[in-house]
Coordinates of C-alpha atoms in Angstrom, one line a residue:
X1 CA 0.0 0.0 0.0
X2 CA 1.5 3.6 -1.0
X3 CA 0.3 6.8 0.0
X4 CA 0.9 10.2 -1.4
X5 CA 2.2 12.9 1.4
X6 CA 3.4 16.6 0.9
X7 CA 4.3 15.7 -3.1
X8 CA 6.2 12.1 -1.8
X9 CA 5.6 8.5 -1.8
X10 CA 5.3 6.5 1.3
X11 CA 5.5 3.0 1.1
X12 CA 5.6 -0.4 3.1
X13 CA 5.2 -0.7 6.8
X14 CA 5.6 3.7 6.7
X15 CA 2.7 4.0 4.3
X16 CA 0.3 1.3 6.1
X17 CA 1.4 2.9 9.8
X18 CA 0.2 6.4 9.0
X19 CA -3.0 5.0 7.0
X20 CA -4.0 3.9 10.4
X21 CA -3.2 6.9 12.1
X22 CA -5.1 9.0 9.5
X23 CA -8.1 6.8 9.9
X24 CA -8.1 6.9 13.5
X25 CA -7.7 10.1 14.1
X26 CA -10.1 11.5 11.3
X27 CA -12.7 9.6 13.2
X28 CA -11.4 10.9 16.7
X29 CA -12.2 14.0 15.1
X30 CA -15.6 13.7 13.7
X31 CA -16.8 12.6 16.9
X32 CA -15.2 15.0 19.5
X33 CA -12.1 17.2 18.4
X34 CA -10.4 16.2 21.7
X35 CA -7.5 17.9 22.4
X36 CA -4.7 17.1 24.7
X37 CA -2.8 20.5 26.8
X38 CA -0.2 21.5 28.5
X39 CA 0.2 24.7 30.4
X40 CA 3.2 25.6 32.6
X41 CA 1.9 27.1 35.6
X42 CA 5.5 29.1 36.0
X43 CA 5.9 30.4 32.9
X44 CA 2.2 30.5 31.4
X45 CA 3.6 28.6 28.3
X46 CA 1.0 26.6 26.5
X47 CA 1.3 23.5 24.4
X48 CA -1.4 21.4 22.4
X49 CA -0.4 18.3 21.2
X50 CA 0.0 18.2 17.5
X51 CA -1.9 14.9 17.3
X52 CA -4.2 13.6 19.8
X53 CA -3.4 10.3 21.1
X54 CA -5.7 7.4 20.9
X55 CA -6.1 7.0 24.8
X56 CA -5.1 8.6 27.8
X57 CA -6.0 6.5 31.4
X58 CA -5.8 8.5 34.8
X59 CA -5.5 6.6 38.2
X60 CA -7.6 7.8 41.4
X61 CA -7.6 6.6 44.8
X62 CA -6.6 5.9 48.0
X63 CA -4.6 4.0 49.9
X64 CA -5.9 1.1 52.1
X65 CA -4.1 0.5 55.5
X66 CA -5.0 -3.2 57.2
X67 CA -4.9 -3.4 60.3
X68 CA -6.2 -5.8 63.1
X69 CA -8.0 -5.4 65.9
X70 CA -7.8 -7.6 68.8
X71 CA -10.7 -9.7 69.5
X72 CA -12.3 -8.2 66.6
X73 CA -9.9 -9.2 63.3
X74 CA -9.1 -7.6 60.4
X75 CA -10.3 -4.2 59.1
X76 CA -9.5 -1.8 56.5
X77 CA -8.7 2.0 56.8
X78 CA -9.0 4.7 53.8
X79 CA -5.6 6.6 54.3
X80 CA -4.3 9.6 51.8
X81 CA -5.0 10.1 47.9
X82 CA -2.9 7.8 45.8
X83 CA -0.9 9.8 43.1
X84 CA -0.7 8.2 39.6
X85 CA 2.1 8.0 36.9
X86 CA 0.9 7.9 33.7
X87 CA 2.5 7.2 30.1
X88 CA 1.3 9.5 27.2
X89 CA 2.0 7.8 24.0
X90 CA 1.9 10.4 20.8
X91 CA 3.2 11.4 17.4
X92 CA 5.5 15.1 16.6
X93 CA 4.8 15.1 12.9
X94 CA 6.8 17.0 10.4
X95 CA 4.4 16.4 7.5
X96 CA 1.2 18.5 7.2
X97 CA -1.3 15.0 7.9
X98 CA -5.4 16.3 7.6
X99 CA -5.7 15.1 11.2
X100 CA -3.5 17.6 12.5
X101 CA -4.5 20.7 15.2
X102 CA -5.0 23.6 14.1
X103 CA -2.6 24.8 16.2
X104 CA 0.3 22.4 15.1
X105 CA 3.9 23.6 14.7
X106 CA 5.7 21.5 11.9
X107 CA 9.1 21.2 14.8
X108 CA 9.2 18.4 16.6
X109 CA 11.7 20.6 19.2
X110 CA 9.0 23.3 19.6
X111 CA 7.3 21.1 21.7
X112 CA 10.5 18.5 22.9
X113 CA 12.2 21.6 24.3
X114 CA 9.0 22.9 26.3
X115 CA 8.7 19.3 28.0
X116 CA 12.6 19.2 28.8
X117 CA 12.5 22.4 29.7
X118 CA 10.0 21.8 32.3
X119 CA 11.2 19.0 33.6
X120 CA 14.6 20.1 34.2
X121 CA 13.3 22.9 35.5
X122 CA 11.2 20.8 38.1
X123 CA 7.9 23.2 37.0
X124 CA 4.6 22.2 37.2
X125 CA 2.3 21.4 34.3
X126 CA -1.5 21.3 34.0
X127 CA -2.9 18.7 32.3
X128 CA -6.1 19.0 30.2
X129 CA -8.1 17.3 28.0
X130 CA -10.7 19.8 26.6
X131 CA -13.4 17.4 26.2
X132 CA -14.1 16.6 29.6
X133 CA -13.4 17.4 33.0
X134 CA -10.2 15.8 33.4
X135 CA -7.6 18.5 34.2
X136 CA -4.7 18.2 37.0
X137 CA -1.2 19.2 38.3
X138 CA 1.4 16.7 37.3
X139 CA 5.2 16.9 36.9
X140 CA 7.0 15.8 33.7
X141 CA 8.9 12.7 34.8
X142 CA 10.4 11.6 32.1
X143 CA 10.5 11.6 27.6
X144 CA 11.7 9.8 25.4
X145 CA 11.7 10.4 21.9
X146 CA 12.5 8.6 18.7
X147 CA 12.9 9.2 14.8
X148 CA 11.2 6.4 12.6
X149 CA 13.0 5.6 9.0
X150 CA 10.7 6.9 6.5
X151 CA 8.6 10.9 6.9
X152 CA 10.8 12.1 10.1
X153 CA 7.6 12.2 12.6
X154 CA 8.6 11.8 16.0
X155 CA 6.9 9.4 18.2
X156 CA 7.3 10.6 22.4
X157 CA 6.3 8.2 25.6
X158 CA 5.9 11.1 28.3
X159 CA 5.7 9.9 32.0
X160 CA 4.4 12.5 34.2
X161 CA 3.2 12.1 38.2
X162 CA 0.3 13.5 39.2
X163 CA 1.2 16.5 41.6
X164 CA 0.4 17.8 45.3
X165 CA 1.3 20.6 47.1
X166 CA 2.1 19.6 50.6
X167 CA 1.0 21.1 53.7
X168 CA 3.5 22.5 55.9
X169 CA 4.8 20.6 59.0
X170 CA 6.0 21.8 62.2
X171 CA 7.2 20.2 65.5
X172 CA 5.6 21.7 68.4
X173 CA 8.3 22.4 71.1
X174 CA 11.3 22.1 68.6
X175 CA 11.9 25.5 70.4
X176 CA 13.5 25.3 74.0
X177 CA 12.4 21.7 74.7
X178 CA 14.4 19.3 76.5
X179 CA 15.5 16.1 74.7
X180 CA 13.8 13.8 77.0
X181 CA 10.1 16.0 76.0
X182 CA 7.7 14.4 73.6
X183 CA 7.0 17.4 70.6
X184 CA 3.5 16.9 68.7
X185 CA 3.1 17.2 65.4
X186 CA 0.2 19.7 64.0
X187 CA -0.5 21.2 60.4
X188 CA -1.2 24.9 60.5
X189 CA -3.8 26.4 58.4
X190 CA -2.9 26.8 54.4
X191 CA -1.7 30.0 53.6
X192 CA -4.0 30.1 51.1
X193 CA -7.2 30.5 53.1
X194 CA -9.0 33.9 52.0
X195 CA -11.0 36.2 54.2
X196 CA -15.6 35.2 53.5
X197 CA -16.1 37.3 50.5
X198 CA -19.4 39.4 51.3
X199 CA -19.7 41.0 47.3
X200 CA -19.0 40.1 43.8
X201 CA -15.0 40.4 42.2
X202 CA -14.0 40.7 38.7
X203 CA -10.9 38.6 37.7
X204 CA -9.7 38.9 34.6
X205 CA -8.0 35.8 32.7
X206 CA -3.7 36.1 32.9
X207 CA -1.7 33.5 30.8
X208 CA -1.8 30.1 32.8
X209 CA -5.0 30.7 34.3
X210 CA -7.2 27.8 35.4
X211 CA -10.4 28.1 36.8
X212 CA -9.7 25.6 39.7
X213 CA -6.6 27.8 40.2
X214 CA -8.8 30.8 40.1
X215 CA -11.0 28.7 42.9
X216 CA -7.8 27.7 44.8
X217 CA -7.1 31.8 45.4
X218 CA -10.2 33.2 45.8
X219 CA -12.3 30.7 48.2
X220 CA -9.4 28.2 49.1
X221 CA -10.7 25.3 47.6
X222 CA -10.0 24.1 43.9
X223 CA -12.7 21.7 43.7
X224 CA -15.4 24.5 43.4
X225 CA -14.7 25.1 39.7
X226 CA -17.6 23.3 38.2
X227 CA -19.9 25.1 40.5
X228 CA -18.0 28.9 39.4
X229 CA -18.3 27.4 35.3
X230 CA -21.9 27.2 36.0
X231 CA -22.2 30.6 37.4
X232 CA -20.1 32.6 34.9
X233 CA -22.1 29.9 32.3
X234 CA -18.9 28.7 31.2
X235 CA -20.1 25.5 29.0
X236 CA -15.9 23.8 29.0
X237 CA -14.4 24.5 32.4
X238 CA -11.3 23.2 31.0
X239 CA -11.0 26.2 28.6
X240 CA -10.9 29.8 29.5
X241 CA -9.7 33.2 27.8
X242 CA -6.6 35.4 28.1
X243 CA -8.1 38.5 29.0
X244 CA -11.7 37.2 29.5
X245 CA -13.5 38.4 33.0
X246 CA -15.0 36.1 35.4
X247 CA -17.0 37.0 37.9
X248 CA -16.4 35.7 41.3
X249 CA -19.4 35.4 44.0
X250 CA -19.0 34.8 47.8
X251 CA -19.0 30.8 47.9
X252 CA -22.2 30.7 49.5
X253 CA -23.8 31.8 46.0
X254 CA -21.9 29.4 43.7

């Protein structure tokens, strides 16, 4: 099977491999348009994957502690939120394919360098897919990259870790305590707590903007951002403006 790219012949196992690809993602396309992004939240930068990849699979969970009870047995405790790992396999082209985004840059580095850059740079990422609600923090692990005989495309296995901030942890009577005392351990509250909002703010949209990070800094809590979607009747939560205003209630009206 042979078929004709940018004014060239591709042949053999080349020419059948991106048949497939075409296919598949022409139909990916007709029925949804996803669209996989990343957007460093240092540096605003934004990426969209050139071609979406077939599947994506996120983990969610928590850890189950056993422990047993005397004269009762065995029982099981929900501990902390499990953090996943995940592998993102795609394809950098470097031939103009019909199932390309819009948005595609023809330099497999343009986007290489941004997810070496951030890695090295230990910056965090959010990940989005713009067709449904899945969007999260996650660090760039590791990529690897290689260059197929035939067109050029590149073809990336990405591992990123989903990502937590963690609480800040003090020992109580660290100062002036004896070593023979026993120091307890608290968590204080989150510097990010905000003072009850009692009227309506206007934010408007920066570069790197999320609406759960919008929720995180206005009402201390990033899980509200369906609920603020719904009142600024924001229809994709996952995609908001540069330069766009929201409008941000007390948390008792969301």
């Amino acid at each position: 099977m042979s078929i004709l790219i940018g004014g060239g012949i591709i042949s053999g196992i080349v020419g059948n491999m991106v048949s497939t690809i075409v296919s598949q993602q022409l139909k990916t396309y007709r029925t949804g348009k996803r669209r996989i992004i990343f957007v460093n939240l240092t540096t605003g930068q934004e990426v969209v994957l050139p071609v979406t990849p077939k599947e994506y699979m996120i983990d969610r969970g928590v850890n189950i502690e056993t422990v047993n009870l005397t004269g009762f047995g065995d029982v099981h405790l929900a501990g902390d939120r499990t953090l996943f790992t995940e592998q993102l396999e795609f394809m950098l082209p470097v031939q103009d394919y019909p199932f390309n985004d819009a948005t595609t840059v023809l330099d497999p580095f343009h986007y290489i360098d941004f997810f070496e850059m951030t890695s090295d740079n230990k910056q965090v990422c959010r990940f989005i897919v713009s067709d449904s609600r899945t969007q999260c923090e996650v660090l760039l692990e590791n990529l690897q990259y290689r260059q197929q005989e035939g067109v050029g495309d590149y073809y990336c296995v990405l591992t990123m870790r989903r990502h937590r901030q963690p609480n800040p942890v003090r020992l109580v009577g660290d100062e002036g305590t004896s070593s023979g005392q026993t120091s307890a351990v608290t968590t204080p509250a989150r510097a990010t707590a905000t003072p009850a909002q009692t009227a309506v703010q206007n934010h408007t949209v920066q570069p790197g903007d999320t609406l759960s990070g919008i929720c995180r800094k206005y009402y201390g809590n990033a899980n509200l951002y369906p609920k603020l979607a719904a009142y600024n009747n924001i229809k994709n939560p996952d995609l908001i403006y540069d330069g766009s205003v929201i409008k941000i209630p007390p948390a008792s009206a969301l």
